Amino acid sequence: MIAVRYFSKSGNTRQIAGAVAEGAGVKAVSITDEPTLSQRADILFLGGAPYANIMAPELKAYAGKLTLELVGKVVLFTTSNWSRRTVLALKKQFREKGITVEEEYFYAHMMRIRSRLDAAKEFGRKFSTIK
Ligand SMILES: Cc1cc2nc3c(=O)[nH]c(=O)nc-3n(C[C@H](O)[C@H](O)[C@H](O)COP(=O)(O)O)c2cc1C
């Protein structure tokens, strides 16, 4: 199973999540609508943004609940003004738990969301092959 989950306050990450999900052939779901993964994901696309230099506590808590049993591999995406901190912090958080994280991640600048939608879709397609 492939899952796309995200946290978004003002919609930028939600739009990118939608494009990634389209590429992966699934639906993007906000972690506020589904606070825990309902079934195991072989590939979990997970995205968020930094606010005042840290990721949203909601996303950090969500990531904290994920286990090796629940996810095969995590693929990250983020939007921001400049910071890559959210993906870097998530990478660290997952790797400390032994959860595999794809090295490559998708980034879209907050002012260039629309022009990055095709690339986000392609990213979703590229990383949605279950091995
Ligand atoms: C209160 C607030 C604080 C922010 N702080 C940062 C920051 O520290 N670094 C950064 O690169 N972007 C920062 N941003 C920009 C957001 O990360 C960016 O707009 C992002 O795309 C928001 O995603 P969302 O629309 O999915 O909520 C901030 C935005 C807000 C509203």
CSV table of N, CA and C and ligand atoms in Angstrom, one decimal:
chain,number,residue,atom,x,y,z
A,1,MET,N,0.8,-1.2,0.0
A,1,MET,CA,0.0,0.0,0.0
A,1,MET,C,0.9,1.3,0.0
A,2,ILE,N,0.5,2.2,-0.8
A,2,ILE,CA,1.2,3.5,-0.8
A,2,ILE,C,0.3,4.5,-0.1
A,3,ALA,N,0.9,5.4,0.7
A,3,ALA,CA,0.1,6.4,1.4
A,3,ALA,C,0.8,7.7,1.2
A,4,VAL,N,0.0,8.8,1.1
A,4,VAL,CA,0.5,10.2,1.1
A,4,VAL,C,-0.2,10.9,2.2
A,5,ARG,N,0.7,11.4,3.2
A,5,ARG,CA,0.1,12.1,4.3
A,5,ARG,C,0.9,13.4,4.5
A,6,TYR,N,0.2,14.4,5.0
A,6,TYR,CA,0.8,15.7,5.1
A,6,TYR,C,0.2,16.5,6.2
A,7,PHE,N,1.0,17.6,6.6
A,7,PHE,CA,0.4,18.6,7.5
A,7,PHE,C,0.6,19.9,6.8
A,8,SER,N,-0.5,20.7,6.7
A,8,SER,CA,-0.4,22.0,6.0
A,8,SER,C,-1.3,23.0,6.7
A,9,LYS,N,-0.7,24.2,7.0
A,9,LYS,CA,-1.5,25.2,7.6
A,9,LYS,C,-2.1,26.1,6.6
A,10,SER,N,-1.4,26.5,5.6
A,10,SER,CA,-1.9,27.5,4.6
A,10,SER,C,-2.1,26.9,3.2
A,11,GLY,N,-1.9,25.6,3.1
A,11,GLY,CA,-2.3,25.0,1.8
A,11,GLY,C,-1.2,24.7,0.8
A,12,ASN,N,0.0,25.2,1.0
A,12,ASN,CA,1.1,25.0,0.1
A,12,ASN,C,1.5,23.5,0.0
A,13,THR,N,1.7,22.9,1.2
A,13,THR,CA,2.1,21.5,1.3
A,13,THR,C,0.9,20.6,0.8
A,14,ARG,N,-0.3,21.1,1.1
A,14,ARG,CA,-1.5,20.3,0.7
A,14,ARG,C,-1.5,20.2,-0.8
A,15,GLN,N,-1.2,21.3,-1.5
A,15,GLN,CA,-1.2,21.2,-3.0
A,15,GLN,C,-0.1,20.3,-3.5
A,16,ILE,N,1.1,20.4,-2.9
A,16,ILE,CA,2.2,19.5,-3.3
A,16,ILE,C,1.8,18.1,-3.1
A,17,ALA,N,1.2,17.8,-1.9
A,17,ALA,CA,0.8,16.5,-1.5
A,17,ALA,C,-0.2,15.9,-2.5
A,18,GLY,N,-1.1,16.8,-3.0
A,18,GLY,CA,-2.1,16.3,-4.0
A,18,GLY,C,-1.4,15.9,-5.3
A,19,ALA,N,-0.4,16.6,-5.7
A,19,ALA,CA,0.3,16.3,-6.9
A,19,ALA,C,1.1,15.0,-6.8
A,20,VAL,N,1.8,14.9,-5.6
A,20,VAL,CA,2.6,13.7,-5.4
A,20,VAL,C,1.7,12.5,-5.4
A,21,ALA,N,0.5,12.6,-4.7
A,21,ALA,CA,-0.5,11.5,-4.7
A,21,ALA,C,-1.0,11.2,-6.0
A,22,GLU,N,-1.2,12.2,-6.8
A,22,GLU,CA,-1.7,11.9,-8.2
A,22,GLU,C,-0.7,11.1,-9.0
A,23,GLY,N,0.6,11.5,-8.8
A,23,GLY,CA,1.7,10.7,-9.5
A,23,GLY,C,1.8,9.3,-9.0
A,24,ALA,N,1.5,9.1,-7.7
A,24,ALA,CA,1.6,7.8,-7.1
A,24,ALA,C,0.3,7.0,-7.2
A,25,GLY,N,-0.7,7.6,-7.7
A,25,GLY,CA,-2.0,6.9,-8.0
A,25,GLY,C,-2.8,6.7,-6.7
A,26,VAL,N,-2.7,7.6,-5.7
A,26,VAL,CA,-3.5,7.4,-4.5
A,26,VAL,C,-4.0,8.8,-4.1
A,27,LYS,N,-4.7,8.9,-3.0
A,27,LYS,CA,-5.2,10.2,-2.5
A,27,LYS,C,-4.3,10.7,-1.4
A,28,ALA,N,-4.1,12.0,-1.3
A,28,ALA,CA,-3.4,12.6,-0.2
A,28,ALA,C,-4.4,12.8,1.0
A,29,VAL,N,-3.9,12.5,2.2
A,29,VAL,CA,-4.7,12.7,3.3
A,29,VAL,C,-4.0,13.5,4.4
A,30,SER,N,-4.7,14.5,4.9
A,30,SER,CA,-4.1,15.3,6.0
A,30,SER,C,-4.0,14.5,7.3
A,31,ILE,N,-2.9,14.7,8.0
A,31,ILE,CA,-2.8,14.0,9.3
A,31,ILE,C,-3.8,14.6,10.3
A,32,THR,N,-4.4,15.7,10.1
A,32,THR,CA,-5.4,16.2,11.0
A,32,THR,C,-6.8,15.5,10.7
A,33,ASP,N,-7.0,14.9,9.5
A,33,ASP,CA,-8.1,14.1,9.2
A,33,ASP,C,-8.0,12.7,9.6
A,34,GLU,N,-6.7,12.2,9.6
A,34,GLU,CA,-6.5,10.8,10.0
A,34,GLU,C,-5.2,10.8,10.8
A,35,PRO,N,-5.4,10.9,12.1
A,35,PRO,CA,-4.2,11.1,13.0
A,35,PRO,C,-3.3,10.0,13.2
A,36,THR,N,-3.7,8.8,12.8
A,36,THR,CA,-2.7,7.6,12.7
A,36,THR,C,-3.0,6.8,11.5
A,37,LEU,N,-1.9,6.2,11.0
A,37,LEU,CA,-2.0,5.4,9.8
A,37,LEU,C,-2.9,4.2,10.1
A,38,SER,N,-3.9,4.0,9.3
A,38,SER,CA,-4.9,3.0,9.6
A,38,SER,C,-4.4,1.6,9.1
A,39,GLN,N,-3.5,1.5,8.2
A,39,GLN,CA,-2.9,0.2,7.8
A,39,GLN,C,-1.5,0.4,7.4
A,40,ARG,N,-0.7,-0.7,7.3
A,40,ARG,CA,0.7,-0.6,7.0
A,40,ARG,C,0.9,0.0,5.6
A,41,ALA,N,1.9,0.9,5.5
A,41,ALA,CA,2.2,1.5,4.2
A,41,ALA,C,3.6,1.0,3.8
A,42,ASP,N,3.7,0.4,2.6
A,42,ASP,CA,5.0,0.0,2.1
A,42,ASP,C,5.8,1.2,1.8
A,43,ILE,N,5.1,2.2,1.2
A,43,ILE,CA,5.8,3.5,1.0
A,43,ILE,C,4.9,4.6,1.5
A,44,LEU,N,5.5,5.4,2.4
A,44,LEU,CA,4.7,6.5,3.0
A,44,LEU,C,5.4,7.8,2.5
A,45,PHE,N,4.7,8.6,1.7
A,45,PHE,CA,5.1,9.9,1.3
A,45,PHE,C,4.6,10.8,2.5
A,46,LEU,N,5.5,11.6,3.1
A,46,LEU,CA,5.1,12.4,4.2
A,46,LEU,C,5.7,13.8,4.0
A,47,GLY,N,4.8,14.8,4.2
A,47,GLY,CA,5.3,16.2,4.0
A,47,GLY,C,4.8,17.2,5.0
A,48,GLY,N,5.6,18.3,5.1
A,48,GLY,CA,5.2,19.4,6.0
A,48,GLY,C,6.1,20.6,5.8
A,49,ALA,N,6.0,21.6,6.6
A,49,ALA,CA,6.7,22.8,6.4
A,49,ALA,C,7.2,23.3,7.7
A,50,PRO,N,8.2,24.2,7.7
A,50,PRO,CA,8.7,24.8,8.9
A,50,PRO,C,7.9,26.1,9.3
A,51,TYR,N,7.6,26.3,10.5
A,51,TYR,CA,7.0,27.5,11.0
A,51,TYR,C,7.9,28.0,12.1
A,52,ALA,N,8.4,29.2,12.0
A,52,ALA,CA,9.4,29.8,12.9
A,52,ALA,C,10.5,28.8,13.2
A,53,ASN,N,11.0,28.3,12.1
A,53,ASN,CA,12.2,27.4,12.1
A,53,ASN,C,12.0,26.0,12.6
A,54,ILE,N,10.8,25.6,13.0
A,54,ILE,CA,10.7,24.2,13.4
A,54,ILE,C,9.4,23.6,12.7
A,55,MET,N,9.4,22.3,12.5
A,55,MET,CA,8.3,21.7,11.9
A,55,MET,C,7.1,21.7,12.9
A,56,ALA,N,5.9,21.6,12.4
A,56,ALA,CA,4.7,21.7,13.2
A,56,ALA,C,4.8,20.6,14.3
A,57,PRO,N,4.4,20.8,15.5
A,57,PRO,CA,4.4,19.8,16.5
A,57,PRO,C,3.5,18.6,16.2
A,58,GLU,N,2.4,18.9,15.4
A,58,GLU,CA,1.5,17.9,15.0
A,58,GLU,C,2.2,16.9,14.1
A,59,LEU,N,3.1,17.4,13.2
A,59,LEU,CA,3.8,16.5,12.3
A,59,LEU,C,4.8,15.7,13.1
A,60,LYS,N,5.5,16.3,14.0
A,60,LYS,CA,6.5,15.7,14.8
A,60,LYS,C,5.9,14.5,15.6
A,61,ALA,N,4.7,14.8,16.1
A,61,ALA,CA,4.0,13.8,16.9
A,61,ALA,C,3.6,12.6,16.0
A,62,TYR,N,3.1,13.0,14.8
A,62,TYR,CA,2.7,11.9,13.9
A,62,TYR,C,3.9,11.0,13.5
A,63,ALA,N,5.0,11.6,13.2
A,63,ALA,CA,6.2,10.9,12.9
A,63,ALA,C,6.6,10.0,14.0
A,64,GLY,N,6.5,10.5,15.2
A,64,GLY,CA,6.9,9.8,16.4
A,64,GLY,C,6.1,8.5,16.7
A,65,LYS,N,4.8,8.5,16.1
A,65,LYS,CA,4.0,7.3,16.3
A,65,LYS,C,4.3,6.2,15.3
A,66,LEU,N,5.0,6.6,14.2
A,66,LEU,CA,5.3,5.6,13.2
A,66,LEU,C,6.3,4.6,13.6
A,67,THR,N,6.1,3.3,13.2
A,67,THR,CA,7.0,2.3,13.6
A,67,THR,C,7.5,1.5,12.4
A,68,LEU,N,8.5,0.6,12.6
A,68,LEU,CA,9.0,-0.2,11.6
A,68,LEU,C,7.9,-1.2,11.0
A,69,GLU,N,6.9,-1.5,11.9
A,69,GLU,CA,5.8,-2.4,11.5
A,69,GLU,C,4.8,-1.6,10.6
A,70,LEU,N,4.7,-0.3,10.8
A,70,LEU,CA,3.7,0.4,10.1
A,70,LEU,C,4.2,1.0,8.7
A,71,VAL,N,5.5,1.1,8.6
A,71,VAL,CA,6.0,1.7,7.3
A,71,VAL,C,7.2,0.9,6.8
A,72,GLY,N,7.2,0.7,5.5
A,72,GLY,CA,8.4,0.1,4.8
A,72,GLY,C,9.5,1.1,4.6
A,73,LYS,N,9.0,2.2,4.0
A,73,LYS,CA,10.0,3.3,3.6
A,73,LYS,C,9.2,4.6,3.6
A,74,VAL,N,9.9,5.6,4.0
A,74,VAL,CA,9.4,7.0,4.0
A,74,VAL,C,10.0,7.8,2.9
A,75,VAL,N,9.2,8.5,2.2
A,75,VAL,CA,9.7,9.5,1.1
A,75,VAL,C,9.1,10.9,1.5
A,76,LEU,N,10.1,11.8,1.7
A,76,LEU,CA,9.7,13.1,2.3
A,76,LEU,C,9.5,14.2,1.2
A,77,PHE,N,8.6,15.2,1.5
A,77,PHE,CA,8.5,16.4,0.7
A,77,PHE,C,8.2,17.6,1.7
A,78,THR,N,8.6,18.8,1.2
A,78,THR,CA,8.4,19.9,2.0
A,78,THR,C,8.2,21.2,1.2
A,79,THR,N,7.6,22.2,1.8
A,79,THR,CA,7.6,23.6,1.2
A,79,THR,C,8.1,24.5,2.3
A,80,SER,N,8.6,25.6,1.8
A,80,SER,CA,9.1,26.6,2.8
A,80,SER,C,9.5,27.9,2.1
A,81,ASN,N,10.0,28.9,2.9
A,81,ASN,CA,10.6,30.1,2.3
A,81,ASN,C,12.0,29.8,1.9
A,82,TRP,N,12.7,29.1,2.8
A,82,TRP,CA,14.1,28.8,2.5
A,82,TRP,C,14.6,27.5,3.2
A,83,SER,N,14.0,27.2,4.3
A,83,SER,CA,14.5,26.1,5.2
A,83,SER,C,14.2,24.7,4.7
A,84,ARG,N,15.2,23.8,4.9
A,84,ARG,CA,15.0,22.4,4.6
A,84,ARG,C,14.9,21.6,5.9
A,85,ARG,N,14.7,22.4,7.0
A,85,ARG,CA,14.8,21.8,8.3
A,85,ARG,C,13.8,20.7,8.6
A,86,THR,N,12.6,20.9,8.1
A,86,THR,CA,11.6,19.9,8.3
A,86,THR,C,12.0,18.5,7.8
A,87,VAL,N,12.4,18.4,6.6
A,87,VAL,CA,12.8,17.1,6.0
A,87,VAL,C,14.0,16.6,6.7
A,88,LEU,N,15.0,17.4,7.0
A,88,LEU,CA,16.2,17.0,7.7
A,88,LEU,C,15.9,16.4,9.1
A,89,ALA,N,15.0,17.1,9.8
A,89,ALA,CA,14.7,16.6,11.2
A,89,ALA,C,13.9,15.3,11.1
A,90,LEU,N,13.0,15.2,10.1
A,90,LEU,CA,12.2,14.0,10.0
A,90,LEU,C,13.1,12.8,9.6
A,91,LYS,N,14.1,13.1,8.7
A,91,LYS,CA,15.0,12.0,8.3
A,91,LYS,C,15.7,11.5,9.5
A,92,LYS,N,16.2,12.4,10.4
A,92,LYS,CA,16.9,12.0,11.6
A,92,LYS,C,16.0,11.2,12.5
A,93,GLN,N,14.8,11.7,12.7
A,93,GLN,CA,13.8,11.1,13.6
A,93,GLN,C,13.6,9.6,13.1
A,94,PHE,N,13.4,9.4,11.8
A,94,PHE,CA,13.1,8.1,11.3
A,94,PHE,C,14.3,7.2,11.4
A,95,ARG,N,15.4,7.7,11.0
A,95,ARG,CA,16.6,6.8,10.9
A,95,ARG,C,17.0,6.4,12.3
A,96,GLU,N,16.8,7.2,13.3
A,96,GLU,CA,17.1,6.8,14.7
A,96,GLU,C,16.2,5.6,15.1
A,97,LYS,N,15.0,5.5,14.5
A,97,LYS,CA,14.2,4.3,14.8
A,97,LYS,C,14.4,3.2,13.9
A,98,GLY,N,15.3,3.3,12.9
A,98,GLY,CA,15.6,2.2,12.0
A,98,GLY,C,14.7,2.2,10.8
A,99,ILE,N,13.8,3.2,10.6
A,99,ILE,CA,12.9,3.3,9.5
A,99,ILE,C,13.7,3.8,8.3
A,100,THR,N,13.6,3.2,7.1
A,100,THR,CA,14.3,3.6,5.9
A,100,THR,C,13.6,4.9,5.4
A,101,VAL,N,14.5,5.8,5.0
A,101,VAL,CA,14.1,7.1,4.4
A,101,VAL,C,14.8,7.2,3.1
A,102,GLU,N,14.0,7.5,2.0
A,102,GLU,CA,14.6,7.8,0.7
A,102,GLU,C,15.5,9.0,0.9
A,103,GLU,N,16.7,8.9,0.3
A,103,GLU,CA,17.7,10.0,0.4
A,103,GLU,C,17.2,11.3,-0.3
A,104,GLU,N,16.6,11.1,-1.4
A,104,GLU,CA,16.0,12.3,-2.2
A,104,GLU,C,14.7,12.7,-1.6
A,105,TYR,N,14.5,14.0,-1.6
A,105,TYR,CA,13.2,14.5,-1.1
A,105,TYR,C,12.7,15.6,-2.1
A,106,PHE,N,11.5,16.0,-2.0
A,106,PHE,CA,10.9,17.0,-2.9
A,106,PHE,C,10.8,18.3,-2.2
A,107,TYR,N,11.3,19.4,-2.8
A,107,TYR,CA,11.2,20.7,-2.2
A,107,TYR,C,10.5,21.7,-3.2
A,108,ALA,N,9.6,22.4,-2.6
A,108,ALA,CA,9.0,23.5,-3.4
A,108,ALA,C,9.0,24.8,-2.6
A,109,HIS,N,9.5,25.9,-3.2
A,109,HIS,CA,9.5,27.2,-2.5
A,109,HIS,C,8.0,27.6,-2.4
A,110,MET,N,7.7,28.3,-1.3
A,110,MET,CA,6.3,28.7,-1.0
A,110,MET,C,5.7,29.6,-2.0
A,111,MET,N,6.5,30.4,-2.8
A,111,MET,CA,6.0,31.3,-3.8
A,111,MET,C,6.0,30.6,-5.2
A,112,ARG,N,6.4,29.3,-5.3
A,112,ARG,CA,6.4,28.7,-6.6
A,112,ARG,C,5.7,27.3,-6.5
A,113,ILE,N,4.6,27.3,-5.8
A,113,ILE,CA,3.9,26.0,-5.7
A,113,ILE,C,3.3,25.5,-7.0
A,114,ARG,N,2.6,26.4,-7.6
A,114,ARG,CA,1.9,26.0,-8.9
A,114,ARG,C,2.9,25.6,-9.9
A,115,SER,N,4.0,26.2,-10.0
A,115,SER,CA,5.0,25.9,-11.1
A,115,SER,C,5.7,24.6,-10.7
A,116,ARG,N,5.6,24.1,-9.5
A,116,ARG,CA,6.2,22.8,-9.2
A,116,ARG,C,5.3,21.6,-9.1
A,117,LEU,N,4.0,21.8,-9.5
A,117,LEU,CA,3.1,20.7,-9.4
A,117,LEU,C,3.4,19.5,-10.3
A,118,ASP,N,3.8,19.8,-11.5
A,118,ASP,CA,4.2,18.7,-12.4
A,118,ASP,C,5.4,17.9,-11.9
A,119,ALA,N,6.4,18.7,-11.4
A,119,ALA,CA,7.5,18.0,-10.9
A,119,ALA,C,7.2,17.1,-9.6
A,120,ALA,N,6.2,17.7,-8.8
A,120,ALA,CA,5.8,16.9,-7.6
A,120,ALA,C,5.1,15.6,-8.1
A,121,LYS,N,4.3,15.7,-9.1
A,121,LYS,CA,3.6,14.6,-9.7
A,121,LYS,C,4.6,13.5,-10.1
A,122,GLU,N,5.6,14.0,-10.9
A,122,GLU,CA,6.7,13.1,-11.4
A,122,GLU,C,7.4,12.4,-10.2
A,123,PHE,N,7.7,13.2,-9.1
A,123,PHE,CA,8.3,12.7,-8.0
A,123,PHE,C,7.5,11.5,-7.4
A,124,GLY,N,6.2,11.8,-7.3
A,124,GLY,CA,5.3,10.7,-6.7
A,124,GLY,C,5.3,9.5,-7.6
A,125,ARG,N,5.4,9.7,-8.9
A,125,ARG,CA,5.4,8.5,-9.8
A,125,ARG,C,6.7,7.8,-9.6
A,126,LYS,N,7.8,8.5,-9.6
A,126,LYS,CA,9.1,7.9,-9.5
A,126,LYS,C,9.4,7.1,-8.3
A,127,PHE,N,8.8,7.5,-7.2
A,127,PHE,CA,9.1,6.8,-5.9
A,127,PHE,C,8.0,5.9,-5.4
A,128,SER,N,7.1,5.6,-6.3
A,128,SER,CA,6.0,4.8,-5.8
A,128,SER,C,6.0,3.3,-6.3
A,129,THR,N,7.2,2.9,-6.7
A,129,THR,CA,7.4,1.5,-7.1
A,129,THR,C,7.8,0.7,-5.8
A,130,ILE,N,6.9,-0.2,-5.5
A,130,ILE,CA,7.1,-1.1,-4.3
A,130,ILE,C,8.0,-2.2,-4.8
A,131,LYS,N,9.2,-2.3,-4.1
A,131,LYS,CA,10.2,-3.4,-4.5
A,131,LYS,C,9.9,-4.7,-3.8
B,1,LIG,C1,4.3,31.7,11.2
B,1,LIG,C2,5.2,31.2,10.0
B,1,LIG,C3,6.5,31.0,10.2
B,1,LIG,C4,7.4,30.5,9.2
B,1,LIG,N1,8.7,30.3,9.4
B,1,LIG,C5,9.5,29.8,8.4
B,1,LIG,C6,10.8,29.5,8.6
B,1,LIG,O1,11.3,29.6,9.8
B,1,LIG,N2,11.6,29.1,7.6
B,1,LIG,C7,11.1,29.0,6.3
B,1,LIG,O2,11.8,28.6,5.4
B,1,LIG,N3,9.8,29.3,6.1
B,1,LIG,C8,9.0,29.7,7.1
B,1,LIG,N4,7.6,29.9,6.8
B,1,LIG,C9,7.1,29.7,5.5
B,1,LIG,C10,6.3,28.4,5.4
B,1,LIG,O3,7.1,27.3,5.8
B,1,LIG,C11,5.8,28.2,4.0
B,1,LIG,O4,4.9,29.3,3.7
B,1,LIG,C12,5.2,26.9,3.8
B,1,LIG,O5,5.0,26.7,2.4
B,1,LIG,C13,3.9,26.8,4.5
B,1,LIG,O6,3.3,25.5,4.2
B,1,LIG,P1,1.7,25.3,4.3
B,1,LIG,O7,1.0,26.3,3.4
B,1,LIG,O8,1.6,23.9,3.9
B,1,LIG,O9,1.3,25.5,5.8
B,1,LIG,C14,6.8,30.4,7.9
B,1,LIG,C15,5.5,30.7,7.7
B,1,LIG,C16,4.6,31.1,8.7
B,1,LIG,C17,3.2,31.4,8.5
